[in-house]
PDB file of C-alpha atoms in Angstrom:
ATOM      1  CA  UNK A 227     -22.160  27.164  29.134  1.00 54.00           C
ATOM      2  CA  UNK A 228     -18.890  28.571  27.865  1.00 54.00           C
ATOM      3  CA  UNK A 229     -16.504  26.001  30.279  1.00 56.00           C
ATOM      4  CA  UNK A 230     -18.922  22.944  28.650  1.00 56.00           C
ATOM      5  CA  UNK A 231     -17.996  24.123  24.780  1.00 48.00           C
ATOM      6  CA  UNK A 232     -14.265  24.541  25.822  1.00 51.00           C
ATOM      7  CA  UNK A 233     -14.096  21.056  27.082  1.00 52.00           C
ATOM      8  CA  UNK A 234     -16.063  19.918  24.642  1.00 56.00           C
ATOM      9  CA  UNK A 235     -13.576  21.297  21.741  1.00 51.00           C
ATOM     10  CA  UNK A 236     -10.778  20.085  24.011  1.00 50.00           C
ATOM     11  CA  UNK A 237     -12.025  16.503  24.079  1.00 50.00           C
ATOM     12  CA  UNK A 238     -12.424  16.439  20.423  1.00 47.00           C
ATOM     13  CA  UNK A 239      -8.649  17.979  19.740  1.00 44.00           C
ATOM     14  CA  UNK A 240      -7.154  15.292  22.310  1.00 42.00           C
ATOM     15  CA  UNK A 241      -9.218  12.835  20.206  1.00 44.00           C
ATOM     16  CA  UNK A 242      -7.867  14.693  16.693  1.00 42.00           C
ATOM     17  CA  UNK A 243      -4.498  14.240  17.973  1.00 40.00           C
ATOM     18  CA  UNK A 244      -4.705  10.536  19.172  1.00 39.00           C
ATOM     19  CA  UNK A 245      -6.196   9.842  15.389  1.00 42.00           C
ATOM     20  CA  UNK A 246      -3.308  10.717  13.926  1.00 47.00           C
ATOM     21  CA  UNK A 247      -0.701   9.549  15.989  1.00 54.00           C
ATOM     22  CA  UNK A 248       0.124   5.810  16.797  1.00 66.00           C
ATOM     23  CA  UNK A 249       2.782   4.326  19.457  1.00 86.00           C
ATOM     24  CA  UNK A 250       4.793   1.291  17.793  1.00 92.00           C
ATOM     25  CA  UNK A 251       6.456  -0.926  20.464  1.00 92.00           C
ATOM     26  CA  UNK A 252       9.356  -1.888  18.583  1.00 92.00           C
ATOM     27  CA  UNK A 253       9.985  -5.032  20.049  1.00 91.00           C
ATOM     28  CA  UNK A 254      10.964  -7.070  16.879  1.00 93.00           C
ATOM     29  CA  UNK A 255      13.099  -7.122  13.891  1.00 94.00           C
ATOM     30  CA  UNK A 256       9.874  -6.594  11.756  1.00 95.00           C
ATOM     31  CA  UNK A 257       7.163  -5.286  12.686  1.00 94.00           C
ATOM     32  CA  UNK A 258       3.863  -5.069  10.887  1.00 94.00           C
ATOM     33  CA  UNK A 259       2.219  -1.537  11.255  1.00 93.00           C
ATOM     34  CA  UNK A 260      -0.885  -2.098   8.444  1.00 92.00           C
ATOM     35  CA  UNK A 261      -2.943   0.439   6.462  1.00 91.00           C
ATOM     36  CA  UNK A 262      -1.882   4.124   6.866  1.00 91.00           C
ATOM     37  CA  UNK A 263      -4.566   6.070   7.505  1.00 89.00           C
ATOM     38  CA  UNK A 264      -6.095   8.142   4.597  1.00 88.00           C
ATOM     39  CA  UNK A 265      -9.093   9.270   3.260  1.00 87.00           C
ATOM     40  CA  UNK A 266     -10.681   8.102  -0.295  1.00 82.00           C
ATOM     41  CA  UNK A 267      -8.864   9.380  -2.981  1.00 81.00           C
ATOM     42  CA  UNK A 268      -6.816  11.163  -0.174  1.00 88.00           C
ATOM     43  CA  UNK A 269      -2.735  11.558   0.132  1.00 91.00           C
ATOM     44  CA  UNK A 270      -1.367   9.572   3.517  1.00 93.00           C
ATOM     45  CA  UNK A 271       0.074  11.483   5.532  1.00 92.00           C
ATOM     46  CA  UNK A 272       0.370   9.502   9.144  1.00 91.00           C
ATOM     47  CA  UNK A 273       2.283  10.099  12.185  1.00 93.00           C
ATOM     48  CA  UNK A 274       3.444   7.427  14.113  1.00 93.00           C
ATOM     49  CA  UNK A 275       5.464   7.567  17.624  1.00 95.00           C
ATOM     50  CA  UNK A 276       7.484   4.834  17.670  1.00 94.00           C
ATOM     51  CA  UNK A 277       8.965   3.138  21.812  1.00 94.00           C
ATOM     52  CA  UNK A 278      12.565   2.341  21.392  1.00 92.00           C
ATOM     53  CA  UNK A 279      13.423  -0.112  24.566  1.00 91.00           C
ATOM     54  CA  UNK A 280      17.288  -1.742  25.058  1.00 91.00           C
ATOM     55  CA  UNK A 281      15.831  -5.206  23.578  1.00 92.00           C
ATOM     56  CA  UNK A 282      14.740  -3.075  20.552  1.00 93.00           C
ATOM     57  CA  UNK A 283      17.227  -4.348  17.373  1.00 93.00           C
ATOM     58  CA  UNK A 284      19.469  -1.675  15.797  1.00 93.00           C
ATOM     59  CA  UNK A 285      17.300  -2.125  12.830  1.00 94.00           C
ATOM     60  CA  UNK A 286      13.907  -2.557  12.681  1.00 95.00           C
ATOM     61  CA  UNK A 287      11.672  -3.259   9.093  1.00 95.00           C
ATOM     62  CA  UNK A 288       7.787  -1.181   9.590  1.00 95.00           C
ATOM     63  CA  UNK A 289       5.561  -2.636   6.860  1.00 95.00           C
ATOM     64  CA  UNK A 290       2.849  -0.673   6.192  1.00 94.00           C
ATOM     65  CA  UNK A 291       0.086  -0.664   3.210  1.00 94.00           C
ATOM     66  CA  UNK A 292      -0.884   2.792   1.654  1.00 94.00           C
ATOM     67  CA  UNK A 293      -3.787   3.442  -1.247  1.00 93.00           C
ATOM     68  CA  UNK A 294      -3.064   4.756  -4.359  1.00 93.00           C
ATOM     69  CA  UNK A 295      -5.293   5.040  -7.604  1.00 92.00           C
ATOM     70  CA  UNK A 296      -4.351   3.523 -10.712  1.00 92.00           C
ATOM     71  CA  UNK A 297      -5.461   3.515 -14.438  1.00 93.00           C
ATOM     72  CA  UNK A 298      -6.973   0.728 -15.343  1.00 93.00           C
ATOM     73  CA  UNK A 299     -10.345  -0.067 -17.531  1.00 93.00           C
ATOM     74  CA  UNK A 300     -13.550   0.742 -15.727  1.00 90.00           C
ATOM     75  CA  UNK A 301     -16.154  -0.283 -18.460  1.00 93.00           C
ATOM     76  CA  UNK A 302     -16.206  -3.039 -21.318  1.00 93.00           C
ATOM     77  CA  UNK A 303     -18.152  -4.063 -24.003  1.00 94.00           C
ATOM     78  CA  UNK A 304     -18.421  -7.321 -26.402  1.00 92.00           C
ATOM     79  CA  UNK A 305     -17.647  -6.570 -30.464  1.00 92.00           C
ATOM     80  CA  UNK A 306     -19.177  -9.312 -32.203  1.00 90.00           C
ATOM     81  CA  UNK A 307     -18.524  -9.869 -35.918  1.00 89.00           C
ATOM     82  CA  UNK A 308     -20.219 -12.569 -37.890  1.00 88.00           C
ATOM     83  CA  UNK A 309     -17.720 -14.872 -39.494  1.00 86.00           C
ATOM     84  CA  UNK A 310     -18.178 -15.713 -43.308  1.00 89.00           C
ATOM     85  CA  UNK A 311     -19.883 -19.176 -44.385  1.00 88.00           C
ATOM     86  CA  UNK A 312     -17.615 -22.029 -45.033  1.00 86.00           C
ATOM     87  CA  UNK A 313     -17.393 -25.865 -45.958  1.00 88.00           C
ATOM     88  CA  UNK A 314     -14.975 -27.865 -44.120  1.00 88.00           C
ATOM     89  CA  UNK A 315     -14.528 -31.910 -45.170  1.00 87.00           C
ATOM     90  CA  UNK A 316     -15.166 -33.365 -41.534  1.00 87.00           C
ATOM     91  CA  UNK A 317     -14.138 -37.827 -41.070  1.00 88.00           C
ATOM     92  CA  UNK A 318     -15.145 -40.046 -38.864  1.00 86.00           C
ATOM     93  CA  UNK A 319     -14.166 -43.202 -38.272  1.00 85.00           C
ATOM     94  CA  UNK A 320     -16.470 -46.157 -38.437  1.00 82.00           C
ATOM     95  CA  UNK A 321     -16.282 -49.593 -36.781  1.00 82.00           C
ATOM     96  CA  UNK A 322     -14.575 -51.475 -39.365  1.00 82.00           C
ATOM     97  CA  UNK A 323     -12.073 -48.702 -38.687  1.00 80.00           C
ATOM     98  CA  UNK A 324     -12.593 -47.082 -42.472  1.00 86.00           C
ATOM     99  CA  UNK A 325     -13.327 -43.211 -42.208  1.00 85.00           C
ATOM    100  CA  UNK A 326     -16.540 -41.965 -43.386  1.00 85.00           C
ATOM    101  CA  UNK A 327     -16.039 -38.049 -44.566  1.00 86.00           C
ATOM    102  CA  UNK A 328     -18.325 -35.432 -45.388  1.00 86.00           C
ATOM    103  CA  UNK A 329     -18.420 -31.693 -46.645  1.00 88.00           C
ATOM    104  CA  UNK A 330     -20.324 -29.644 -43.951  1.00 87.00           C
ATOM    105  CA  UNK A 331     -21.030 -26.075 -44.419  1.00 87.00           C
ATOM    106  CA  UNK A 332     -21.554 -23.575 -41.535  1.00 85.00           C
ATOM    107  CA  UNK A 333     -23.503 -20.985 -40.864  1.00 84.00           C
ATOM    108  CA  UNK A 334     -24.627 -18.506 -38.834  1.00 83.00           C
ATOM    109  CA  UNK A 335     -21.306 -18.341 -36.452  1.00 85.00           C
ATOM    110  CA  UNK A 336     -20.204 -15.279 -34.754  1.00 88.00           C
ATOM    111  CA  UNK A 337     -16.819 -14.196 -33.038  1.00 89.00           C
ATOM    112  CA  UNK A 338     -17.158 -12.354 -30.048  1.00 91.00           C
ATOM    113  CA  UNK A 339     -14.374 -10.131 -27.969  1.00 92.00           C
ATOM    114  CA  UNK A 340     -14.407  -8.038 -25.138  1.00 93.00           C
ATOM    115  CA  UNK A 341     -12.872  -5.051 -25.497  1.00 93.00           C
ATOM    116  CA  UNK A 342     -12.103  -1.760 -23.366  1.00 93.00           C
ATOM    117  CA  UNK A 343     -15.117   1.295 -24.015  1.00 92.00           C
ATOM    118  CA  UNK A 344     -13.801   3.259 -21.145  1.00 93.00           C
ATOM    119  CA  UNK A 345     -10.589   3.853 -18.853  1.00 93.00           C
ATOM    120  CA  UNK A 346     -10.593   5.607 -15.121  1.00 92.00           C
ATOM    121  CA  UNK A 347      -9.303   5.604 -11.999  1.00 90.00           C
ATOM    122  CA  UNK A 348      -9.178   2.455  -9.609  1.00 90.00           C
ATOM    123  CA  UNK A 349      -8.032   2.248  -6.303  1.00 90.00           C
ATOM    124  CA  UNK A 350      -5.362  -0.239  -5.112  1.00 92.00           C
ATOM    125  CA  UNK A 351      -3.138  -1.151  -2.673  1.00 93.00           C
ATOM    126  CA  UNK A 352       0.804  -0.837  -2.241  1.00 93.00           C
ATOM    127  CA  UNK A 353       2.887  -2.235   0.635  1.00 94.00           C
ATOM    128  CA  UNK A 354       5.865  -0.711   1.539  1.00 94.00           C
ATOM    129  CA  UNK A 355       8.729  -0.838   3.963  1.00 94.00           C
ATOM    130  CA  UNK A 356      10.477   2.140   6.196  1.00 94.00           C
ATOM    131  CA  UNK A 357      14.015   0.595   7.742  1.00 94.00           C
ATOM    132  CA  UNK A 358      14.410   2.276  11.323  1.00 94.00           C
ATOM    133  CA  UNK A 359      18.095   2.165  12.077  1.00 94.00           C
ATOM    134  CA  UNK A 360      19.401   2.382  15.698  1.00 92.00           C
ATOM    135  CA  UNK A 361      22.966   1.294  15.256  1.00 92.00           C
ATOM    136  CA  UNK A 362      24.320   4.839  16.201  1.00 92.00           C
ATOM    137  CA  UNK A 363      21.650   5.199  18.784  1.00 91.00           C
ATOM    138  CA  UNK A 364      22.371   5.558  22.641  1.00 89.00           C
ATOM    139  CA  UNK A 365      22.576   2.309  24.763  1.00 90.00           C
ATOM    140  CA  UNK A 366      19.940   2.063  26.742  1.00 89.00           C
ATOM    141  CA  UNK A 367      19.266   0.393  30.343  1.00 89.00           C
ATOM    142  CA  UNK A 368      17.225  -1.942  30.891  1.00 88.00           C
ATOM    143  CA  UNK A 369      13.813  -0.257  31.708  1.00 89.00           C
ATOM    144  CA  UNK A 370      14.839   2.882  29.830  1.00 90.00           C
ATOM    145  CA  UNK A 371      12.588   3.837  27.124  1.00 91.00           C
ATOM    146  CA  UNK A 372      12.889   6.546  24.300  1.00 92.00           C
ATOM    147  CA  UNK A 373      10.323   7.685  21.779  1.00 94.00           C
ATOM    148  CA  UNK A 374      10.593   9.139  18.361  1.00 94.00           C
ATOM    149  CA  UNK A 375       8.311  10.388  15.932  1.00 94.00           C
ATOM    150  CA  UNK A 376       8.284   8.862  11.988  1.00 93.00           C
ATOM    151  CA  UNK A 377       5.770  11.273   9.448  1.00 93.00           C
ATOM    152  CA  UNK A 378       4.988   8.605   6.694  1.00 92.00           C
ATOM    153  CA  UNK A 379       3.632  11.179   3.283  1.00 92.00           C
ATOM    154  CA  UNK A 380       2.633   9.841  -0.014  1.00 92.00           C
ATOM    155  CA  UNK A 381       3.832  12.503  -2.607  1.00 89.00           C
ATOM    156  CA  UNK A 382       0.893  12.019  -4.905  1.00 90.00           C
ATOM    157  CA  UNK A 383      -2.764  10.339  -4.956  1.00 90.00           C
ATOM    158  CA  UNK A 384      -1.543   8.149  -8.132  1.00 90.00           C
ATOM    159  CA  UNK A 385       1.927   6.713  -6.795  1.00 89.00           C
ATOM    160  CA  UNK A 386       1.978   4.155  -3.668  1.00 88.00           C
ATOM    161  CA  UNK A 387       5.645   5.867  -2.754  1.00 89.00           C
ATOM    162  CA  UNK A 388       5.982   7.659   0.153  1.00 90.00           C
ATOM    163  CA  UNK A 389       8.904   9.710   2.090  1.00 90.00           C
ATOM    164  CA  UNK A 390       9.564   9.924   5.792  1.00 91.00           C
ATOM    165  CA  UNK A 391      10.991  12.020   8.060  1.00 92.00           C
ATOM    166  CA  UNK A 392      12.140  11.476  11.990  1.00 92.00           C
ATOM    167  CA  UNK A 393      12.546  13.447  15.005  1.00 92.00           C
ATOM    168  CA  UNK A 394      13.341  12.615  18.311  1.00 91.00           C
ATOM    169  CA  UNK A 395      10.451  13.523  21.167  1.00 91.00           C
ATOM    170  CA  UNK A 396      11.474  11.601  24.585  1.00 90.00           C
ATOM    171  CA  UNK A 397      15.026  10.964  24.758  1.00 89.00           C
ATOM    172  CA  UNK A 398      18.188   9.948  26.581  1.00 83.00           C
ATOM    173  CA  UNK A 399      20.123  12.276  24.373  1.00 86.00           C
ATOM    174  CA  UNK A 400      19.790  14.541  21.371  1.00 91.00           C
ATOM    175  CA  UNK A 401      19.381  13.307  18.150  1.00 91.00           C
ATOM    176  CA  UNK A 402      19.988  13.794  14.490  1.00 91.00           C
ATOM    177  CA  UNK A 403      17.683  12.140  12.319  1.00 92.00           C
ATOM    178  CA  UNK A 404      18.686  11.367   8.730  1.00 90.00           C
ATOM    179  CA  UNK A 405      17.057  10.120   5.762  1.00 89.00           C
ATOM    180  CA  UNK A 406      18.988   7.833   3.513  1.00 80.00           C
ATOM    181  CA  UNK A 407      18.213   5.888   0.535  1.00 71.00           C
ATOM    182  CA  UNK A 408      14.902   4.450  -0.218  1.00 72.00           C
ATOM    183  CA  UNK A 409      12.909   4.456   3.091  1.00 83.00           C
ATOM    184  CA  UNK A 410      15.899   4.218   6.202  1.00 91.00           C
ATOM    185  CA  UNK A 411      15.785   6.743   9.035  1.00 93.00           C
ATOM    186  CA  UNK A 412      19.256   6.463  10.427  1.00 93.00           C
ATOM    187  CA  UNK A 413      18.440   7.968  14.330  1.00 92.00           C
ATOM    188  CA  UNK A 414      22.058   9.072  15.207  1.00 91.00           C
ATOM    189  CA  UNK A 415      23.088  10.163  18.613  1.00 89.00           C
ATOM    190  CA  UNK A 416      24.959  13.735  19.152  1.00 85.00           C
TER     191      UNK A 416
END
């Protein structure tokens, strides 16, 4: 009974672990990697293993689409005021093209507007864009392969901006992974 529960829990960590992490062939100068993974109303926070072949570019583009929640109005209502009588002189033109005008008075007439009665929370989403660059990266043969591994985190729930950070997993050599700018890993050989 005790081996069936301890492969049991060690089919559902291999299956944890495959959840959150994704291979990326990166086979193209853009590549489009889609949603992040995240619970409602919950921070991303995805890992993603990423191939690196010798046709791979020395800089690739990974789009990818995150949730966030924004503040927006969540309930309206209509105000409706009720606009004062009036006359207004209104012509029209007859046949023998003379103009026939009268006083009319209205009545009655309302102005309606829709206005905001309550603000919340909506959710929405952001796309953003993580540059991979390779350009100090070793050259690799032709049916060499190297992976890495990108962590994609959204600092909070309300922002669609998130932060990565690199490290090298199966490699031809060691590697220093830096974060520059907005979004660019910069994978550099040592």
């Amino acid at each position: 009974m005790n081996k069936i529960l301890m492969m049991i829990a060690a089919l559902l960590l291999v299956q944890s672990v495959n959840a959150q992490s994704t291979e990326v062939m990166l086979n193209s100068k853009k590549i489009n990697y889609g949603a992040l993974a995240q619970e409602t109303n919950k921070k991303a926070n995805e890992l993603i293993v990423v191939k690196r072949t010798a046709t791979t570019p020395k800089k690739v583009v990974l789009t990818y689409s995150v949730n966030y929640m924004e503040k927006k109005c969540v309930r309206y209502e209509v105000k409706v005021t009720e606009l004062p009588n009036f006359t207004q002189t209104v012509c029209e033109s007859a046949l023998d093209g003379t103009h026939e005008c009268l006083e009319k008075e209205y009545t009655g007439l309302y102005s309606a507007k829709t206005i905001c009665s309550k603000n919340g929370l909506v959710r929405a989403t952001g796309t953003n864009n993580l540059t991979l660059d390779f350009r100090k990266a070793v050259k690799l043969t032709e049916n060499a392969t190297e992976t890495f591994q990108v962590n994609l985190k959204q600092g909070s729930i309300s922002k669609d901006n998130t932060t990565a950070q690199g490290k090298a997993l199966d490699t031809a050599s060691q590697y220093k992974v830096k974060t520059s700018r907005r979004n660019t890993l910069k994978f550099r050989a040592k």
